[in-house]
mmCIF file of C-alpha atoms in Angstrom:
data_model
loop_
_atom_site.group_PDB
_atom_site.id
_atom_site.type_symbol
_atom_site.label_atom_id
_atom_site.label_comp_id
_atom_site.label_asym_id
_atom_site.label_seq_id
_atom_site.Cartn_x
_atom_site.Cartn_y
_atom_site.Cartn_z
ATOM 1 C CA UNK A 288 -4.667 23.091 38.516
ATOM 2 C CA UNK A 289 -5.257 26.851 38.474
ATOM 3 C CA UNK A 290 -1.711 27.472 39.636
ATOM 4 C CA UNK A 291 -0.293 25.369 36.772
ATOM 5 C CA UNK A 292 -2.379 27.295 34.228
ATOM 6 C CA UNK A 293 -1.195 30.600 35.651
ATOM 7 C CA UNK A 294 2.432 29.476 35.540
ATOM 8 C CA UNK A 295 1.997 28.397 31.907
ATOM 9 C CA UNK A 296 0.405 31.731 30.977
ATOM 10 C CA UNK A 297 3.154 33.709 32.683
ATOM 11 C CA UNK A 298 5.840 31.632 30.981
ATOM 12 C CA UNK A 299 4.203 32.306 27.621
ATOM 13 C CA UNK A 300 4.026 36.041 28.271
ATOM 14 C CA UNK A 301 7.666 36.183 29.393
ATOM 15 C CA UNK A 302 8.985 34.764 26.139
ATOM 16 C CA UNK A 303 11.245 37.082 24.211
ATOM 17 C CA UNK A 304 10.453 38.619 20.846
ATOM 18 C CA UNK A 305 13.156 36.478 19.243
ATOM 19 C CA UNK A 306 11.510 33.271 20.441
ATOM 20 C CA UNK A 307 8.131 34.422 19.181
ATOM 21 C CA UNK A 308 9.653 35.338 15.822
ATOM 22 C CA UNK A 309 11.277 31.917 15.577
ATOM 23 C CA UNK A 310 7.926 30.279 16.305
ATOM 24 C CA UNK A 311 6.197 32.309 13.618
ATOM 25 C CA UNK A 312 8.994 31.561 11.188
ATOM 26 C CA UNK A 313 8.737 27.846 11.899
ATOM 27 C CA UNK A 314 4.968 27.924 11.341
ATOM 28 C CA UNK A 315 5.368 29.724 8.029
ATOM 29 C CA UNK A 316 8.177 27.377 6.963
ATOM 30 C CA UNK A 317 6.136 24.242 7.644
ATOM 31 C CA UNK A 318 3.147 25.807 5.886
ATOM 32 C CA UNK A 319 5.296 26.516 2.827
ATOM 33 C CA UNK A 320 6.541 22.921 2.794
ATOM 34 C CA UNK A 321 2.972 21.608 3.123
ATOM 35 C CA UNK A 322 1.687 23.751 0.263
ATOM 36 C CA UNK A 323 4.809 22.854 -1.728
ATOM 37 C CA UNK A 324 3.993 19.164 -1.477
ATOM 38 C CA UNK A 325 0.407 19.830 -2.585
ATOM 39 C CA UNK A 326 1.637 21.999 -5.453
ATOM 40 C CA UNK A 327 4.059 19.292 -6.596
ATOM 41 C CA UNK A 328 1.246 16.738 -6.542
ATOM 42 C CA UNK A 329 -1.009 19.002 -8.624
ATOM 43 C CA UNK A 330 1.829 19.769 -11.016
ATOM 44 C CA UNK A 331 2.543 16.091 -11.616
ATOM 45 C CA UNK A 332 -1.132 15.365 -12.220
ATOM 46 C CA UNK A 333 -1.401 18.378 -14.545
ATOM 47 C CA UNK A 334 1.608 17.347 -16.635
ATOM 48 C CA UNK A 335 0.417 13.742 -16.914
ATOM 49 C CA UNK A 336 -3.056 14.944 -17.929
ATOM 50 C CA UNK A 337 -1.608 17.212 -20.635
ATOM 51 C CA UNK A 338 0.551 14.407 -22.035
ATOM 52 C CA UNK A 339 -2.445 12.052 -22.102
ATOM 53 C CA UNK A 340 -4.656 14.608 -23.874
ATOM 54 C CA UNK A 341 -4.552 13.062 -27.382
ATOM 55 C CA UNK A 342 -5.467 9.611 -26.036
ATOM 56 C CA UNK A 343 -8.268 11.072 -23.918
ATOM 57 C CA UNK A 344 -9.694 12.861 -26.957
ATOM 58 C CA UNK A 345 -9.562 9.748 -29.138
ATOM 59 C CA UNK A 346 -10.626 7.013 -26.719
ATOM 60 C CA UNK A 347 -12.468 8.824 -23.951
ATOM 61 C CA UNK A 348 -14.008 6.618 -21.277
ATOM 62 C CA UNK A 349 -13.878 3.561 -23.580
ATOM 63 C CA UNK A 350 -10.174 3.396 -22.735
ATOM 64 C CA UNK A 351 -11.166 2.074 -19.312
ATOM 65 C CA UNK A 352 -13.385 -0.695 -20.713
ATOM 66 C CA UNK A 353 -11.360 -1.803 -23.735
ATOM 67 C CA UNK A 354 -9.267 -4.980 -23.390
ATOM 68 C CA UNK A 355 -7.088 -4.470 -26.488
ATOM 69 C CA UNK A 356 -3.587 -3.016 -26.440
ATOM 70 C CA UNK A 357 -2.380 -2.985 -30.041
ATOM 71 C CA UNK A 358 0.279 -0.402 -30.958
ATOM 72 C CA UNK A 359 0.150 -1.498 -34.626
ATOM 73 C CA UNK A 360 -3.471 -0.413 -35.040
ATOM 74 C CA UNK A 361 -3.304 2.310 -32.362
ATOM 75 C CA UNK A 362 -6.050 0.600 -30.384
ATOM 76 C CA UNK A 363 -5.601 0.842 -26.644
ATOM 77 C CA UNK A 364 -7.473 -0.068 -23.475
ATOM 78 C CA UNK A 365 -6.431 -0.747 -19.891
ATOM 79 C CA UNK A 366 -9.228 -2.866 -18.433
ATOM 80 C CA UNK A 367 -6.944 -5.951 -18.028
ATOM 81 C CA UNK A 368 -4.281 -3.778 -16.404
ATOM 82 C CA UNK A 369 -6.777 -2.177 -14.001
ATOM 83 C CA UNK A 370 -8.085 -5.628 -13.104
ATOM 84 C CA UNK A 371 -4.557 -6.966 -12.575
ATOM 85 C CA UNK A 372 -3.541 -3.956 -10.476
ATOM 86 C CA UNK A 373 -6.523 -4.319 -8.155
ATOM 87 C CA UNK A 374 -6.420 -8.133 -7.933
ATOM 88 C CA UNK A 375 -2.672 -8.421 -7.264
ATOM 89 C CA UNK A 376 -2.905 -5.698 -4.611
ATOM 90 C CA UNK A 377 -5.884 -7.426 -2.998
ATOM 91 C CA UNK A 378 -4.011 -10.755 -2.884
ATOM 92 C CA UNK A 379 -1.014 -9.027 -1.339
ATOM 93 C CA UNK A 380 -3.082 -7.342 1.353
ATOM 94 C CA UNK A 381 -5.089 -10.498 2.018
ATOM 95 C CA UNK A 382 -1.834 -12.192 2.982
ATOM 96 C CA UNK A 383 0.030 -9.263 4.521
ATOM 97 C CA UNK A 384 -2.649 -7.707 6.763
ATOM 98 C CA UNK A 385 -3.192 -10.614 9.211
ATOM 99 C CA UNK A 386 0.523 -11.417 9.298
ATOM 100 C CA UNK A 387 1.537 -7.765 9.681
ATOM 101 C CA UNK A 388 -1.000 -6.938 12.389
ATOM 102 C CA UNK A 389 -0.206 -10.180 14.241
ATOM 103 C CA UNK A 390 3.502 -9.406 14.095
ATOM 104 C CA UNK A 391 2.827 -5.872 15.339
ATOM 105 C CA UNK A 392 0.898 -7.255 18.312
ATOM 106 C CA UNK A 393 3.750 -9.619 19.188
ATOM 107 C CA UNK A 394 6.348 -6.851 18.878
ATOM 108 C CA UNK A 395 4.320 -4.320 20.901
ATOM 109 C CA UNK A 396 3.407 -6.577 23.820
ATOM 110 C CA UNK A 397 5.618 -8.437 26.307
ATOM 111 C CA UNK A 398 5.536 -11.784 24.542
ATOM 112 C CA UNK A 399 9.275 -11.816 23.852
ATOM 113 C CA UNK A 400 12.408 -10.594 25.646
ATOM 114 C CA UNK A 401 13.405 -7.035 24.836
ATOM 115 C CA UNK A 402 16.582 -8.063 22.982
ATOM 116 C CA UNK A 403 14.704 -10.531 20.792
ATOM 117 C CA UNK A 404 12.056 -7.924 19.969
ATOM 118 C CA UNK A 405 14.750 -5.424 19.021
ATOM 119 C CA UNK A 406 16.267 -7.891 16.558
ATOM 120 C CA UNK A 407 12.867 -8.724 15.070
ATOM 121 C CA UNK A 408 11.898 -5.062 14.715
ATOM 122 C CA UNK A 409 15.172 -4.396 12.916
ATOM 123 C CA UNK A 410 14.651 -7.437 10.664
ATOM 124 C CA UNK A 411 11.134 -6.358 9.711
ATOM 125 C CA UNK A 412 12.248 -2.824 8.920
ATOM 126 C CA UNK A 413 15.167 -4.208 6.931
ATOM 127 C CA UNK A 414 12.681 -5.801 4.516
ATOM 128 C CA UNK A 415 11.646 -2.307 3.423
ATOM 129 C CA UNK A 416 15.242 -1.471 2.459
ATOM 130 C CA UNK A 417 15.583 -4.324 -0.043
ATOM 131 C CA UNK A 418 15.305 -3.041 -3.659
ATOM 132 C CA UNK A 419 12.273 -4.261 -5.565
ATOM 133 C CA UNK A 420 14.408 -5.753 -8.331
ATOM 134 C CA UNK A 421 16.049 -8.008 -5.728
ATOM 135 C CA UNK A 422 12.590 -9.161 -4.680
ATOM 136 C CA UNK A 423 11.858 -9.856 -8.341
ATOM 137 C CA UNK A 424 15.004 -11.932 -8.885
ATOM 138 C CA UNK A 425 14.371 -13.863 -5.658
ATOM 139 C CA UNK A 426 10.800 -14.414 -6.758
ATOM 140 C CA UNK A 427 11.840 -15.832 -10.123
ATOM 141 C CA UNK A 428 14.368 -18.302 -8.760
ATOM 142 C CA UNK A 429 12.784 -19.206 -5.409
ATOM 143 C CA UNK A 430 9.139 -18.194 -5.177
ATOM 144 C CA UNK A 431 7.918 -19.125 -8.667
ATOM 145 C CA UNK A 432 9.146 -22.776 -8.527
ATOM 146 C CA UNK A 433 7.481 -23.243 -5.126
ATOM 147 C CA UNK A 434 4.204 -21.695 -6.219
ATOM 148 C CA UNK A 435 4.289 -23.557 -9.535
ATOM 149 C CA UNK A 436 4.350 -26.892 -7.713
ATOM 150 C CA UNK A 437 1.638 -25.660 -5.359
ATOM 151 C CA UNK A 438 -0.377 -24.441 -8.336
ATOM 152 C CA UNK A 439 -0.155 -27.814 -10.061
ATOM 153 C CA UNK A 440 -1.487 -29.486 -6.933
ATOM 154 C CA UNK A 441 -4.291 -26.957 -6.595
ATOM 155 C CA UNK A 442 -5.198 -27.299 -10.265
ATOM 156 C CA UNK A 443 -5.202 -31.088 -10.055
ATOM 157 C CA UNK A 444 -7.439 -31.373 -6.997
ATOM 158 C CA UNK A 445 -9.345 -28.082 -6.997
ATOM 159 C CA UNK A 446 -9.421 -27.218 -10.685
ATOM 160 C CA UNK A 447 -13.219 -27.090 -10.551
ATOM 161 C CA UNK A 448 -12.851 -23.889 -8.528
ATOM 162 C CA UNK A 449 -12.512 -20.920 -10.943
ATOM 163 C CA UNK A 450 -9.591 -19.482 -8.979
ATOM 164 C CA UNK A 451 -7.473 -22.582 -9.783
ATOM 165 C CA UNK A 452 -8.985 -23.500 -13.147
ATOM 166 C CA UNK A 453 -5.851 -23.009 -15.265
ATOM 167 C CA UNK A 454 -2.574 -24.920 -14.992
ATOM 168 C CA UNK A 455 0.312 -22.742 -13.766
ATOM 169 C CA UNK A 456 2.870 -21.632 -16.334
ATOM 170 C CA UNK A 457 5.369 -20.001 -13.957
ATOM 171 C CA UNK A 458 4.890 -16.246 -13.529
ATOM 172 C CA UNK A 459 1.321 -15.297 -12.782
ATOM 173 C CA UNK A 460 -1.064 -13.404 -10.559
ATOM 174 C CA UNK A 461 -0.401 -15.517 -7.452
ATOM 175 C CA UNK A 462 3.403 -15.000 -7.404
ATOM 176 C CA UNK A 463 2.878 -11.278 -7.962
ATOM 177 C CA UNK A 464 0.408 -11.123 -5.080
ATOM 178 C CA UNK A 465 2.715 -13.033 -2.738
ATOM 179 C CA UNK A 466 5.682 -10.804 -3.539
ATOM 180 C CA UNK A 467 3.512 -7.737 -2.914
ATOM 181 C CA UNK A 468 2.539 -9.209 0.450
ATOM 182 C CA UNK A 469 6.206 -9.552 1.382
ATOM 183 C CA UNK A 470 6.998 -6.027 0.206
ATOM 184 C CA UNK A 471 4.086 -4.374 2.041
ATOM 185 C CA UNK A 472 4.571 -6.380 5.229
ATOM 186 C CA UNK A 473 7.129 -3.933 6.751
ATOM 187 C CA UNK A 474 4.784 -0.976 6.227
ATOM 188 C CA UNK A 475 1.818 -2.660 7.879
ATOM 189 C CA UNK A 476 3.894 -4.085 10.724
ATOM 190 C CA UNK A 477 5.854 -0.933 11.555
ATOM 191 C CA UNK A 478 2.912 1.481 11.449
ATOM 192 C CA UNK A 479 0.552 -0.893 13.267
ATOM 193 C CA UNK A 480 3.182 -1.417 15.956
ATOM 194 C CA UNK A 481 3.571 2.345 16.355
ATOM 195 C CA UNK A 482 -0.208 2.685 16.712
ATOM 196 C CA UNK A 483 -0.348 -0.050 19.351
ATOM 197 C CA UNK A 484 2.616 1.325 21.305
ATOM 198 C CA UNK A 485 1.077 4.809 21.390
ATOM 199 C CA UNK A 486 -1.958 3.526 23.333
ATOM 200 C CA UNK A 487 -1.691 4.680 26.984
ATOM 201 C CA UNK A 488 -0.653 1.930 29.370
ATOM 202 C CA UNK A 489 -3.514 2.951 31.662
ATOM 203 C CA UNK A 490 -5.933 1.520 29.111
ATOM 204 C CA UNK A 491 -4.268 -1.890 29.356
ATOM 205 C CA UNK A 492 -4.191 -1.723 33.139
ATOM 206 C CA UNK A 493 -7.862 -0.724 33.318
ATOM 207 C CA UNK A 494 -8.907 -3.630 31.107
ATOM 208 C CA UNK A 495 -6.917 -6.116 33.175
ATOM 209 C CA UNK A 496 -8.241 -4.579 36.385
ATOM 210 C CA UNK A 497 -11.807 -5.170 35.181
ATOM 211 C CA UNK A 498 -11.057 -8.866 34.724
ATOM 212 C CA UNK A 499 -10.167 -9.068 31.023
ATOM 213 C CA UNK A 500 -7.633 -11.681 29.991
ATOM 214 C CA UNK A 501 -4.528 -10.759 28.053
ATOM 215 C CA UNK A 502 -5.993 -11.749 24.680
ATOM 216 C CA UNK A 503 -9.333 -10.135 25.476
ATOM 217 C CA UNK A 504 -7.456 -6.922 26.209
ATOM 218 C CA UNK A 505 -5.560 -7.171 22.930
ATOM 219 C CA UNK A 506 -8.479 -8.145 20.694
ATOM 220 C CA UNK A 507 -11.279 -6.142 22.287
ATOM 221 C CA UNK A 508 -9.463 -3.089 23.655
ATOM 222 C CA UNK A 509 -6.063 -2.430 22.090
ATOM 223 C CA UNK A 510 -6.727 -3.287 18.446
ATOM 224 C CA UNK A 511 -10.009 -1.286 18.329
ATOM 225 C CA UNK A 512 -8.218 1.634 20.007
ATOM 226 C CA UNK A 513 -5.439 1.511 17.398
ATOM 227 C CA UNK A 514 -7.811 0.767 14.514
ATOM 228 C CA UNK A 515 -7.389 4.146 12.819
ATOM 229 C CA UNK A 516 -3.610 3.724 12.761
ATOM 230 C CA UNK A 517 -3.918 0.168 11.461
ATOM 231 C CA UNK A 518 -6.283 1.285 8.704
ATOM 232 C CA UNK A 519 -3.851 4.026 7.706
ATOM 233 C CA UNK A 520 -1.059 1.446 7.545
ATOM 234 C CA UNK A 521 -3.151 -0.882 5.371
ATOM 235 C CA UNK A 522 -4.158 1.895 2.983
ATOM 236 C CA UNK A 523 -0.571 3.110 2.703
ATOM 237 C CA UNK A 524 0.485 -0.459 1.933
ATOM 238 C CA UNK A 525 -2.276 -0.684 -0.675
ATOM 239 C CA UNK A 526 -0.950 2.431 -2.376
ATOM 240 C CA UNK A 527 2.542 0.916 -2.385
ATOM 241 C CA UNK A 528 1.219 -2.344 -3.827
ATOM 242 C CA UNK A 529 -0.716 -0.617 -6.598
ATOM 243 C CA UNK A 530 2.330 1.361 -7.689
ATOM 244 C CA UNK A 531 4.960 -1.370 -7.403
ATOM 245 C CA UNK A 532 6.713 -1.889 -10.729
ATOM 246 C CA UNK A 533 9.854 -4.000 -11.104
ATOM 247 C CA UNK A 534 9.079 -6.966 -8.873
ATOM 248 C CA UNK A 535 5.541 -7.284 -10.240
ATOM 249 C CA UNK A 536 6.741 -6.879 -13.827
ATOM 250 C CA UNK A 537 9.145 -9.783 -13.359
ATOM 251 C CA UNK A 538 6.582 -12.104 -11.752
ATOM 252 C CA UNK A 539 3.106 -11.395 -13.111
ATOM 253 C CA UNK A 540 3.590 -12.709 -16.638
ATOM 254 C CA UNK A 541 2.647 -9.471 -18.493
ATOM 255 C CA UNK A 542 -0.351 -10.943 -20.334
ATOM 256 C CA UNK A 543 -3.062 -8.484 -21.406
ATOM 257 C CA UNK A 544 -5.863 -10.899 -20.627
ATOM 258 C CA UNK A 545 -8.477 -11.033 -17.883
ATOM 259 C CA UNK A 546 -8.656 -14.362 -16.075
ATOM 260 C CA UNK A 547 -10.330 -15.155 -12.780
ATOM 261 C CA UNK A 548 -7.720 -17.856 -12.169
ATOM 262 C CA UNK A 549 -4.956 -16.852 -9.767
ATOM 263 C CA UNK A 550 -2.583 -19.225 -11.552
ATOM 264 C CA UNK A 551 -2.870 -17.452 -14.903
ATOM 265 C CA UNK A 552 -0.540 -14.619 -15.966
ATOM 266 C CA UNK A 553 -1.820 -11.060 -15.880
ATOM 267 C CA UNK A 554 -0.656 -7.474 -16.067
ATOM 268 C CA UNK A 555 -0.755 -4.219 -14.113
ATOM 269 C CA UNK A 556 -0.648 -0.578 -15.136
ATOM 270 C CA UNK A 557 2.819 -0.083 -13.679
ATOM 271 C CA UNK A 558 4.096 -3.183 -15.488
ATOM 272 C CA UNK A 559 2.608 -1.911 -18.740
ATOM 273 C CA UNK A 560 4.438 1.389 -18.329
ATOM 274 C CA UNK A 561 7.734 -0.314 -17.494
ATOM 275 C CA UNK A 562 7.552 -2.692 -20.455
ATOM 276 C CA UNK A 563 6.448 -0.340 -23.221
ATOM 277 C CA UNK A 564 7.397 3.236 -22.408
ATOM 278 C CA UNK A 565 10.988 2.988 -23.641
ATOM 279 C CA UNK A 566 9.900 1.873 -27.136
ATOM 280 C CA UNK A 567 6.670 3.855 -27.411
ATOM 281 C CA UNK A 568 6.053 6.637 -29.915
ATOM 282 C CA UNK A 569 3.184 8.719 -31.194
ATOM 283 C CA UNK A 570 -0.250 7.940 -29.811
ATOM 284 C CA UNK A 571 1.129 5.047 -27.772
ATOM 285 C CA UNK A 572 3.013 7.494 -25.535
ATOM 286 C CA UNK A 573 -0.199 9.417 -24.926
ATOM 287 C CA UNK A 574 -2.046 6.152 -24.194
ATOM 288 C CA UNK A 575 0.610 5.175 -21.670
ATOM 289 C CA UNK A 576 0.311 8.565 -20.015
ATOM 290 C CA UNK A 577 -3.453 8.058 -19.935
ATOM 291 C CA UNK A 578 -2.837 4.730 -18.154
ATOM 292 C CA UNK A 579 -0.521 6.525 -15.716
ATOM 293 C CA UNK A 580 -3.277 9.065 -15.073
ATOM 294 C CA UNK A 581 -5.690 6.213 -14.292
ATOM 295 C CA UNK A 582 -3.188 4.752 -11.815
ATOM 296 C CA UNK A 583 -2.699 8.219 -10.322
ATOM 297 C CA UNK A 584 -6.454 8.511 -9.857
ATOM 298 C CA UNK A 585 -6.741 5.022 -8.310
ATOM 299 C CA UNK A 586 -4.062 5.757 -5.717
ATOM 300 C CA UNK A 587 -5.708 9.119 -4.978
ATOM 301 C CA UNK A 588 -9.039 7.372 -4.380
ATOM 302 C CA UNK A 589 -7.314 4.894 -2.034
ATOM 303 C CA UNK A 590 -5.829 7.705 0.037
ATOM 304 C CA UNK A 591 -9.148 9.585 0.183
ATOM 305 C CA UNK A 592 -10.865 6.396 1.348
ATOM 306 C CA UNK A 593 -8.193 5.953 4.009
ATOM 307 C CA UNK A 594 -8.709 9.466 5.344
ATOM 308 C CA UNK A 595 -12.474 9.000 5.308
ATOM 309 C CA UNK A 596 -12.273 5.715 7.231
ATOM 310 C CA UNK A 597 -9.864 7.179 9.790
ATOM 311 C CA UNK A 598 -12.112 10.188 10.373
ATOM 312 C CA UNK A 599 -15.179 7.980 10.766
ATOM 313 C CA UNK A 600 -13.353 5.773 13.285
ATOM 314 C CA UNK A 601 -12.170 8.777 15.298
ATOM 315 C CA UNK A 602 -15.730 10.067 15.564
ATOM 316 C CA UNK A 603 -16.987 6.790 17.053
#
């Protein structure tokens, strides 16, 4: 061990000045890129905050609690959009997380032949390359009719449950949540698979050597060991779901109402921006920028929570 350390030290000392200069240059270059990304983020937030200034001065915090969006009277509030953004994202993750993590386990372990796994990995990653508008068109012509029939059945037999209390009208919160689940599935699967693959094989062998079954090793050893990576994948998918625009706009119904029913139409902040920004003027533009600032803040909170959870898990 001492000999290896001495060899490493001597190799470091024998490096030329050019190599050391290249290392220092690479460090400075990556640092500049890192600070550049942070500066771009702050610049975007600063510009959005300036543009939303008039709406902030007029509405203040009541903008977050008001349910009215009336350009005629210049009365604006984004509570229904905040509710729709959070609920549709939660529905998407509720569906995508178990499927994505389960798929990652199957693709990271020796359940399938190598060639079959390669095809499945490529197919999952291909889902991320499909444009969101294609998801929206597919959702309108394929997903909405299926979920409408399902919604009618749920409303007929389980209408006493608040989540299914309204008859489906086509686009609504449930189709938007399902399409978000499909769109975030590649992120959760790919990153969770990378986290599981990065676990040392000695950990698997030690668990099996101590008498653990295959599923005990997966559920009690591997998944807890990769938990920080899985949480990062879920939070990244949540950020993607909260900011998704076209597919959700086409499927959610764009109704500025708050309803606990999953079968009722709703709205999100991104859908509000997509629908109204092109025709907005005056105070409405500032109100839309205020809504964008709220969405910016929500995604920032999600990422901070993700980092906090990952750090807490690493300390355990």
